[in-house]
Short mmCIF file of N, CA and C in Angstrom, two decimals:
data_model
loop_
_atom_site.label_atom_id
_atom_site.label_comp_id
_atom_site.label_asym_id
_atom_site.label_seq_id
_atom_site.Cartn_x
_atom_site.Cartn_y
_atom_site.Cartn_z
N UNK G 778 9.97 -11.72 -0.93
CA UNK G 778 9.48 -10.35 -1.00
C UNK G 778 10.65 -9.39 -1.14
N UNK G 779 10.45 -8.37 -1.87
CA UNK G 779 11.49 -7.36 -2.08
C UNK G 779 11.82 -6.64 -0.77
N UNK G 780 13.01 -6.08 -0.71
CA UNK G 780 13.44 -5.38 0.49
C UNK G 780 12.77 -4.01 0.64
N UNK G 781 12.02 -3.58 -0.34
CA UNK G 781 11.37 -2.28 -0.26
C UNK G 781 9.88 -2.39 0.06
N UNK G 782 9.47 -3.56 0.55
CA UNK G 782 8.07 -3.74 0.91
C UNK G 782 7.86 -4.95 1.78
N UNK G 783 6.62 -5.12 2.21
CA UNK G 783 6.22 -6.27 3.01
C UNK G 783 4.79 -6.63 2.66
N UNK G 784 4.40 -7.86 2.92
CA UNK G 784 3.06 -8.26 2.53
C UNK G 784 2.63 -9.58 3.12
N UNK G 785 1.45 -10.01 2.67
CA UNK G 785 0.88 -11.27 3.12
C UNK G 785 -0.07 -11.79 2.04
N UNK G 786 -0.33 -13.07 2.10
CA UNK G 786 -1.30 -13.69 1.20
C UNK G 786 -2.57 -13.96 1.98
N UNK G 787 -3.70 -13.59 1.41
CA UNK G 787 -5.00 -13.76 2.05
C UNK G 787 -5.78 -14.87 1.36
N UNK G 788 -6.61 -15.55 2.12
CA UNK G 788 -7.41 -16.63 1.55
C UNK G 788 -8.82 -16.14 1.19
N UNK G 789 -8.91 -14.89 0.76
CA UNK G 789 -10.19 -14.33 0.32
C UNK G 789 -10.05 -13.86 -1.12
N UNK G 790 -11.17 -13.81 -1.84
CA UNK G 790 -11.14 -13.36 -3.23
C UNK G 790 -10.66 -11.92 -3.34
N UNK G 791 -10.14 -11.58 -4.50
CA UNK G 791 -9.57 -10.28 -4.82
C UNK G 791 -10.46 -9.10 -4.41
N UNK G 792 -11.71 -9.08 -4.86
CA UNK G 792 -12.60 -7.95 -4.57
C UNK G 792 -12.80 -7.78 -3.07
N UNK G 793 -12.96 -8.88 -2.36
CA UNK G 793 -13.13 -8.82 -0.91
C UNK G 793 -11.84 -8.33 -0.25
N UNK G 794 -10.71 -8.76 -0.77
CA UNK G 794 -9.42 -8.33 -0.22
C UNK G 794 -9.26 -6.82 -0.33
N UNK G 795 -9.66 -6.25 -1.46
CA UNK G 795 -9.54 -4.80 -1.63
C UNK G 795 -10.32 -4.07 -0.54
N UNK G 796 -11.53 -4.49 -0.32
CA UNK G 796 -12.37 -3.83 0.69
C UNK G 796 -11.79 -3.99 2.09
N UNK G 797 -11.31 -5.18 2.40
CA UNK G 797 -10.72 -5.42 3.73
C UNK G 797 -9.44 -4.62 3.93
N UNK G 798 -8.64 -4.50 2.88
CA UNK G 798 -7.41 -3.70 2.97
C UNK G 798 -7.76 -2.24 3.22
N UNK G 799 -8.74 -1.71 2.50
CA UNK G 799 -9.16 -0.33 2.71
C UNK G 799 -9.62 -0.10 4.14
N UNK G 800 -10.38 -1.05 4.69
CA UNK G 800 -10.84 -0.94 6.08
C UNK G 800 -9.67 -0.93 7.05
N UNK G 801 -8.71 -1.82 6.83
CA UNK G 801 -7.54 -1.91 7.72
C UNK G 801 -6.71 -0.63 7.64
N UNK G 802 -6.56 -0.07 6.45
CA UNK G 802 -5.83 1.18 6.29
C UNK G 802 -6.55 2.32 7.01
N UNK G 803 -7.85 2.37 6.86
CA UNK G 803 -8.65 3.42 7.50
C UNK G 803 -8.50 3.37 9.02
N UNK G 804 -8.48 2.17 9.57
CA UNK G 804 -8.33 2.01 11.02
C UNK G 804 -7.00 2.57 11.52
N UNK G 805 -6.02 2.68 10.64
CA UNK G 805 -4.70 3.22 11.00
C UNK G 805 -4.51 4.66 10.53
N UNK G 806 -5.61 5.30 10.12
CA UNK G 806 -5.55 6.71 9.76
C UNK G 806 -5.21 7.00 8.31
N UNK G 807 -5.25 5.99 7.45
CA UNK G 807 -4.93 6.17 6.03
C UNK G 807 -6.22 6.22 5.21
N UNK G 808 -6.25 7.13 4.27
CA UNK G 808 -7.30 7.15 3.28
C UNK G 808 -6.71 6.72 1.95
N UNK G 809 -7.54 6.25 1.05
CA UNK G 809 -7.08 5.86 -0.28
C UNK G 809 -7.36 7.02 -1.23
N UNK G 810 -6.29 7.66 -1.68
CA UNK G 810 -6.40 8.82 -2.57
C UNK G 810 -6.55 8.42 -4.02
N UNK G 811 -5.87 7.33 -4.39
CA UNK G 811 -5.90 6.87 -5.78
C UNK G 811 -6.11 5.37 -5.81
N UNK G 812 -6.71 4.92 -6.88
CA UNK G 812 -6.92 3.50 -7.11
C UNK G 812 -6.66 3.24 -8.59
N UNK G 813 -5.55 2.58 -8.87
CA UNK G 813 -5.16 2.31 -10.25
C UNK G 813 -5.44 0.85 -10.57
N UNK G 814 -6.35 0.63 -11.47
CA UNK G 814 -6.70 -0.72 -11.90
C UNK G 814 -5.72 -1.11 -13.02
N UNK G 815 -4.64 -1.76 -12.64
CA UNK G 815 -3.58 -2.10 -13.59
C UNK G 815 -4.11 -3.06 -14.65
N UNK G 816 -4.92 -4.02 -14.26
CA UNK G 816 -5.47 -4.98 -15.22
C UNK G 816 -6.26 -4.27 -16.32
N UNK G 817 -7.14 -3.36 -15.92
CA UNK G 817 -7.96 -2.63 -16.90
C UNK G 817 -7.08 -1.75 -17.80
N UNK G 818 -6.10 -1.10 -17.21
CA UNK G 818 -5.20 -0.23 -17.98
C UNK G 818 -4.44 -1.04 -19.04
N UNK G 819 -3.90 -2.19 -18.64
CA UNK G 819 -3.16 -3.02 -19.60
C UNK G 819 -4.08 -3.57 -20.68
N UNK G 820 -5.33 -3.87 -20.31
CA UNK G 820 -6.29 -4.35 -21.30
C UNK G 820 -6.63 -3.23 -22.28
N UNK G 821 -6.95 -2.04 -21.74
CA UNK G 821 -7.37 -0.92 -22.58
C UNK G 821 -6.24 -0.37 -23.46
N UNK G 822 -5.04 -0.29 -22.91
CA UNK G 822 -3.93 0.35 -23.63
C UNK G 822 -3.11 -0.61 -24.48
N UNK G 823 -3.01 -1.88 -24.03
CA UNK G 823 -2.15 -2.83 -24.73
C UNK G 823 -2.87 -4.07 -25.24
N UNK G 824 -4.15 -4.20 -24.92
CA UNK G 824 -4.90 -5.38 -25.33
C UNK G 824 -4.48 -6.65 -24.61
N UNK G 825 -3.85 -6.52 -23.44
CA UNK G 825 -3.38 -7.67 -22.68
C UNK G 825 -4.38 -8.07 -21.61
N UNK G 826 -4.51 -9.36 -21.39
CA UNK G 826 -5.32 -9.87 -20.28
C UNK G 826 -4.38 -10.34 -19.18
N UNK G 827 -4.51 -9.78 -18.01
CA UNK G 827 -3.66 -10.12 -16.87
C UNK G 827 -4.52 -10.44 -15.66
N UNK G 828 -3.87 -10.87 -14.60
CA UNK G 828 -4.60 -11.14 -13.36
C UNK G 828 -5.10 -9.83 -12.77
N UNK G 829 -6.18 -9.86 -12.00
CA UNK G 829 -6.64 -8.66 -11.32
C UNK G 829 -5.53 -8.08 -10.44
N UNK G 830 -5.31 -6.78 -10.54
CA UNK G 830 -4.17 -6.12 -9.89
C UNK G 830 -4.52 -4.65 -9.72
N UNK G 831 -4.50 -4.17 -8.49
CA UNK G 831 -4.80 -2.77 -8.22
C UNK G 831 -3.70 -2.17 -7.35
N UNK G 832 -3.39 -0.90 -7.61
CA UNK G 832 -2.46 -0.15 -6.77
C UNK G 832 -3.28 0.92 -6.05
N UNK G 833 -3.27 0.86 -4.73
CA UNK G 833 -3.97 1.84 -3.91
C UNK G 833 -2.95 2.86 -3.40
N UNK G 834 -3.22 4.12 -3.59
CA UNK G 834 -2.36 5.18 -3.07
C UNK G 834 -2.90 5.62 -1.73
N UNK G 835 -2.29 5.13 -0.65
CA UNK G 835 -2.77 5.38 0.71
C UNK G 835 -2.03 6.56 1.33
N UNK G 836 -2.78 7.40 2.04
CA UNK G 836 -2.17 8.58 2.66
C UNK G 836 -2.72 8.78 4.06
N UNK G 837 -1.81 9.02 4.99
CA UNK G 837 -2.18 9.46 6.33
C UNK G 837 -1.91 10.96 6.33
N UNK G 838 -2.96 11.79 6.34
CA UNK G 838 -2.77 13.23 6.17
C UNK G 838 -1.85 13.86 7.22
N UNK G 839 -1.91 13.39 8.45
CA UNK G 839 -1.06 13.96 9.50
C UNK G 839 0.42 13.68 9.23
N UNK G 840 0.72 12.46 8.85
CA UNK G 840 2.10 12.12 8.55
C UNK G 840 2.59 12.83 7.29
N UNK G 841 1.73 12.88 6.29
CA UNK G 841 2.11 13.56 5.03
C UNK G 841 2.40 15.03 5.28
N UNK G 842 1.56 15.68 6.07
CA UNK G 842 1.75 17.11 6.36
C UNK G 842 3.06 17.35 7.08
N UNK G 843 3.38 16.49 8.04
CA UNK G 843 4.64 16.63 8.77
C UNK G 843 5.84 16.47 7.83
N UNK G 844 5.76 15.48 6.96
CA UNK G 844 6.85 15.23 6.01
C UNK G 844 7.00 16.38 5.03
N UNK G 845 5.89 16.91 4.54
CA UNK G 845 5.94 18.02 3.59
C UNK G 845 6.49 19.29 4.22
N UNK G 846 6.26 19.49 5.51
CA UNK G 846 6.83 20.64 6.20
C UNK G 846 8.35 20.55 6.26
N UNK G 847 8.85 19.33 6.44
CA UNK G 847 10.30 19.12 6.52
C UNK G 847 10.94 19.26 5.15
N UNK G 848 10.28 18.65 4.16
CA UNK G 848 10.86 18.64 2.81
C UNK G 848 9.73 18.64 1.78
N UNK G 849 9.39 19.79 1.22
CA UNK G 849 8.28 19.88 0.28
C UNK G 849 8.38 18.92 -0.91
N UNK G 850 9.59 18.61 -1.33
CA UNK G 850 9.77 17.73 -2.48
C UNK G 850 9.40 16.28 -2.18
N UNK G 851 9.19 15.95 -0.92
CA UNK G 851 8.91 14.56 -0.53
C UNK G 851 7.61 14.06 -1.16
N UNK G 852 6.79 14.98 -1.63
CA UNK G 852 5.57 14.58 -2.33
C UNK G 852 5.84 13.68 -3.51
N UNK G 853 7.07 13.73 -4.04
CA UNK G 853 7.43 12.83 -5.14
C UNK G 853 7.42 11.37 -4.70
N UNK G 854 7.54 11.12 -3.40
CA UNK G 854 7.57 9.75 -2.88
C UNK G 854 6.27 9.36 -2.18
N UNK G 855 5.28 10.21 -2.26
CA UNK G 855 3.99 9.94 -1.64
C UNK G 855 2.96 9.68 -2.73
N UNK G 856 1.86 9.04 -2.44
CA UNK G 856 1.47 8.39 -1.21
C UNK G 856 2.12 7.01 -1.06
N UNK G 857 1.75 6.32 0.01
CA UNK G 857 2.24 4.95 0.24
C UNK G 857 1.48 4.02 -0.71
N UNK G 858 2.19 3.26 -1.51
CA UNK G 858 1.54 2.35 -2.44
C UNK G 858 1.26 1.01 -1.78
N UNK G 859 0.03 0.55 -2.00
CA UNK G 859 -0.42 -0.74 -1.52
C UNK G 859 -0.96 -1.50 -2.73
N UNK G 860 -0.42 -2.68 -2.97
CA UNK G 860 -0.85 -3.51 -4.10
C UNK G 860 -1.74 -4.63 -3.60
N UNK G 861 -2.84 -4.86 -4.30
CA UNK G 861 -3.67 -6.04 -4.07
C UNK G 861 -3.77 -6.73 -5.42
N UNK G 862 -3.44 -8.03 -5.43
CA UNK G 862 -3.51 -8.77 -6.69
C UNK G 862 -4.05 -10.16 -6.44
N UNK G 863 -4.69 -10.69 -7.44
CA UNK G 863 -5.23 -12.04 -7.35
C UNK G 863 -4.10 -13.05 -7.48
N UNK G 864 -4.17 -14.09 -6.66
CA UNK G 864 -3.25 -15.23 -6.76
C UNK G 864 -4.10 -16.50 -6.76
N UNK G 865 -3.47 -17.63 -6.94
CA UNK G 865 -4.18 -18.90 -7.13
C UNK G 865 -5.34 -19.14 -6.17
N UNK G 866 -5.10 -19.06 -4.89
CA UNK G 866 -6.14 -19.40 -3.92
C UNK G 866 -6.58 -18.21 -3.08
N UNK G 867 -6.50 -17.01 -3.63
CA UNK G 867 -6.91 -15.84 -2.87
C UNK G 867 -6.32 -14.57 -3.43
N UNK G 868 -5.68 -13.81 -2.54
CA UNK G 868 -5.14 -12.51 -2.91
C UNK G 868 -3.81 -12.26 -2.21
N UNK G 869 -2.99 -11.45 -2.83
CA UNK G 869 -1.72 -11.05 -2.26
C UNK G 869 -1.77 -9.55 -2.00
N UNK G 870 -1.37 -9.15 -0.80
CA UNK G 870 -1.31 -7.74 -0.42
C UNK G 870 0.15 -7.40 -0.17
N UNK G 871 0.62 -6.34 -0.81
CA UNK G 871 2.00 -5.90 -0.63
C UNK G 871 2.00 -4.40 -0.41
N UNK G 872 2.84 -3.95 0.54
CA UNK G 872 2.88 -2.54 0.91
C UNK G 872 4.32 -2.04 0.78
N UNK G 873 4.47 -0.91 0.10
CA UNK G 873 5.79 -0.29 -0.02
C UNK G 873 6.23 0.17 1.37
N UNK G 874 7.46 -0.13 1.73
CA UNK G 874 7.99 0.24 3.04
C UNK G 874 8.33 1.73 3.05
N UNK G 875 7.63 2.52 3.87
CA UNK G 875 7.91 3.96 3.91
C UNK G 875 9.35 4.27 4.32
N UNK G 876 9.96 3.44 5.14
CA UNK G 876 11.34 3.68 5.53
C UNK G 876 12.26 3.55 4.32
N UNK G 877 12.03 2.56 3.49
CA UNK G 877 12.83 2.40 2.28
C UNK G 877 12.58 3.54 1.30
N UNK G 878 11.32 3.93 1.16
CA UNK G 878 10.98 4.99 0.21
C UNK G 878 11.55 6.34 0.63
N UNK G 879 11.36 6.70 1.90
CA UNK G 879 11.81 8.02 2.36
C UNK G 879 13.32 8.08 2.56
N UNK G 880 13.96 6.93 2.69
CA UNK G 880 15.42 6.91 2.80
C UNK G 880 16.06 7.46 1.54
N UNK G 881 15.37 7.37 0.43
CA UNK G 881 15.86 7.89 -0.84
C UNK G 881 16.19 9.37 -0.72
N UNK G 882 15.46 10.09 0.12
CA UNK G 882 15.66 11.53 0.27
C UNK G 882 16.99 11.87 0.93
N UNK G 883 17.50 10.96 1.75
CA UNK G 883 18.72 11.24 2.49
C UNK G 883 18.52 12.21 3.64
N UNK G 884 17.27 12.56 3.95
CA UNK G 884 16.96 13.51 5.01
C UNK G 884 16.64 12.75 6.30
N UNK G 885 17.55 12.81 7.26
CA UNK G 885 17.39 12.08 8.52
C UNK G 885 16.18 12.54 9.30
N UNK G 886 15.72 13.77 9.10
CA UNK G 886 14.54 14.27 9.82
C UNK G 886 13.27 13.50 9.45
N UNK G 887 13.28 12.85 8.31
CA UNK G 887 12.10 12.10 7.87
C UNK G 887 12.04 10.69 8.46
N UNK G 888 13.12 10.26 9.10
CA UNK G 888 13.19 8.89 9.61
C UNK G 888 12.09 8.57 10.61
N UNK G 889 11.81 9.49 11.53
CA UNK G 889 10.77 9.23 12.54
C UNK G 889 9.39 9.11 11.90
N UNK G 890 9.12 9.96 10.94
CA UNK G 890 7.83 9.90 10.24
C UNK G 890 7.71 8.59 9.47
N UNK G 891 8.79 8.20 8.80
CA UNK G 891 8.79 6.94 8.05
C UNK G 891 8.58 5.76 8.98
N UNK G 892 9.21 5.80 10.15
CA UNK G 892 9.07 4.72 11.12
C UNK G 892 7.62 4.63 11.61
N UNK G 893 7.02 5.78 11.89
CA UNK G 893 5.62 5.78 12.34
C UNK G 893 4.69 5.27 11.24
N UNK G 894 4.92 5.72 10.01
CA UNK G 894 4.10 5.25 8.89
C UNK G 894 4.24 3.74 8.72
N UNK G 895 5.47 3.26 8.81
CA UNK G 895 5.72 1.81 8.67
C UNK G 895 4.99 1.03 9.75
N UNK G 896 5.05 1.51 10.98
CA UNK G 896 4.35 0.84 12.07
C UNK G 896 2.86 0.78 11.84
N UNK G 897 2.28 1.88 11.39
CA UNK G 897 0.84 1.91 11.11
C UNK G 897 0.47 0.95 9.97
N UNK G 898 1.28 0.93 8.93
CA UNK G 898 1.01 0.04 7.81
C UNK G 898 1.19 -1.43 8.20
N UNK G 899 2.17 -1.71 9.04
CA UNK G 899 2.35 -3.08 9.51
C UNK G 899 1.17 -3.51 10.38
N UNK G 900 0.64 -2.59 11.20
CA UNK G 900 -0.54 -2.93 12.00
C UNK G 900 -1.75 -3.18 11.11
N UNK G 901 -1.89 -2.39 10.04
CA UNK G 901 -2.98 -2.62 9.09
C UNK G 901 -2.86 -4.01 8.47
N UNK G 902 -1.64 -4.37 8.10
CA UNK G 902 -1.40 -5.70 7.52
C UNK G 902 -1.69 -6.79 8.55
N UNK G 903 -1.28 -6.57 9.79
CA UNK G 903 -1.52 -7.55 10.86
C UNK G 903 -3.02 -7.73 11.12
N UNK G 904 -3.79 -6.66 10.93
CA UNK G 904 -5.24 -6.75 11.13
C UNK G 904 -5.88 -7.69 10.11
N UNK G 905 -5.19 -7.94 9.02
CA UNK G 905 -5.70 -8.85 7.99
C UNK G 905 -5.34 -10.31 8.29
N UNK G 906 -4.58 -10.55 9.36
CA UNK G 906 -4.10 -11.90 9.69
C UNK G 906 -5.20 -12.95 9.73
N UNK G 907 -6.39 -12.64 10.28
CA UNK G 907 -7.43 -13.68 10.27
C UNK G 907 -7.83 -14.15 8.87
N UNK G 908 -7.49 -13.36 7.86
CA UNK G 908 -7.82 -13.71 6.47
C UNK G 908 -6.65 -14.36 5.76
N UNK G 909 -5.52 -14.47 6.46
CA UNK G 909 -4.29 -14.99 5.83
C UNK G 909 -4.44 -16.45 5.45
N UNK G 910 -3.81 -16.76 4.34
CA UNK G 910 -3.78 -18.15 3.88
C UNK G 910 -2.87 -18.95 4.80
N UNK G 911 -3.24 -20.20 5.10
CA UNK G 911 -2.37 -21.03 5.95
C UNK G 911 -1.02 -21.25 5.27
N UNK G 912 0.03 -21.29 6.08
CA UNK G 912 1.38 -21.55 5.55
C UNK G 912 1.50 -22.99 5.12
N UNK G 913 2.24 -23.18 4.05
CA UNK G 913 2.41 -24.54 3.52
C UNK G 913 3.49 -25.28 4.29
#
């Protein structure tokens, strides 16, 4: 996994994984503002057939508001991106690490907000553990 995110593999089908991820995010105070169907976009724009792949733009309004008060330009790094994609025996969920993303700003005041966002996103991911694929 890349150093700018974290994730897990689930043993549930893609469509079910999307719904479960949304539920887990909601439990941690995140709403899904955007949903980009990458597979459909690549099919429509380039005529390519790819695996099911969606990017969810997740936002915790309280955290976003605090960050925007500190640095209005931080909106360029929001919302938190969550990827759900189909893999051989289920689905893969990957979440952009808010600490890595907000570190780009160089603003130390954002570190606490990024840490809180990361903790909430990690708890959302942990809530999916019962659906995780067994380790090989």
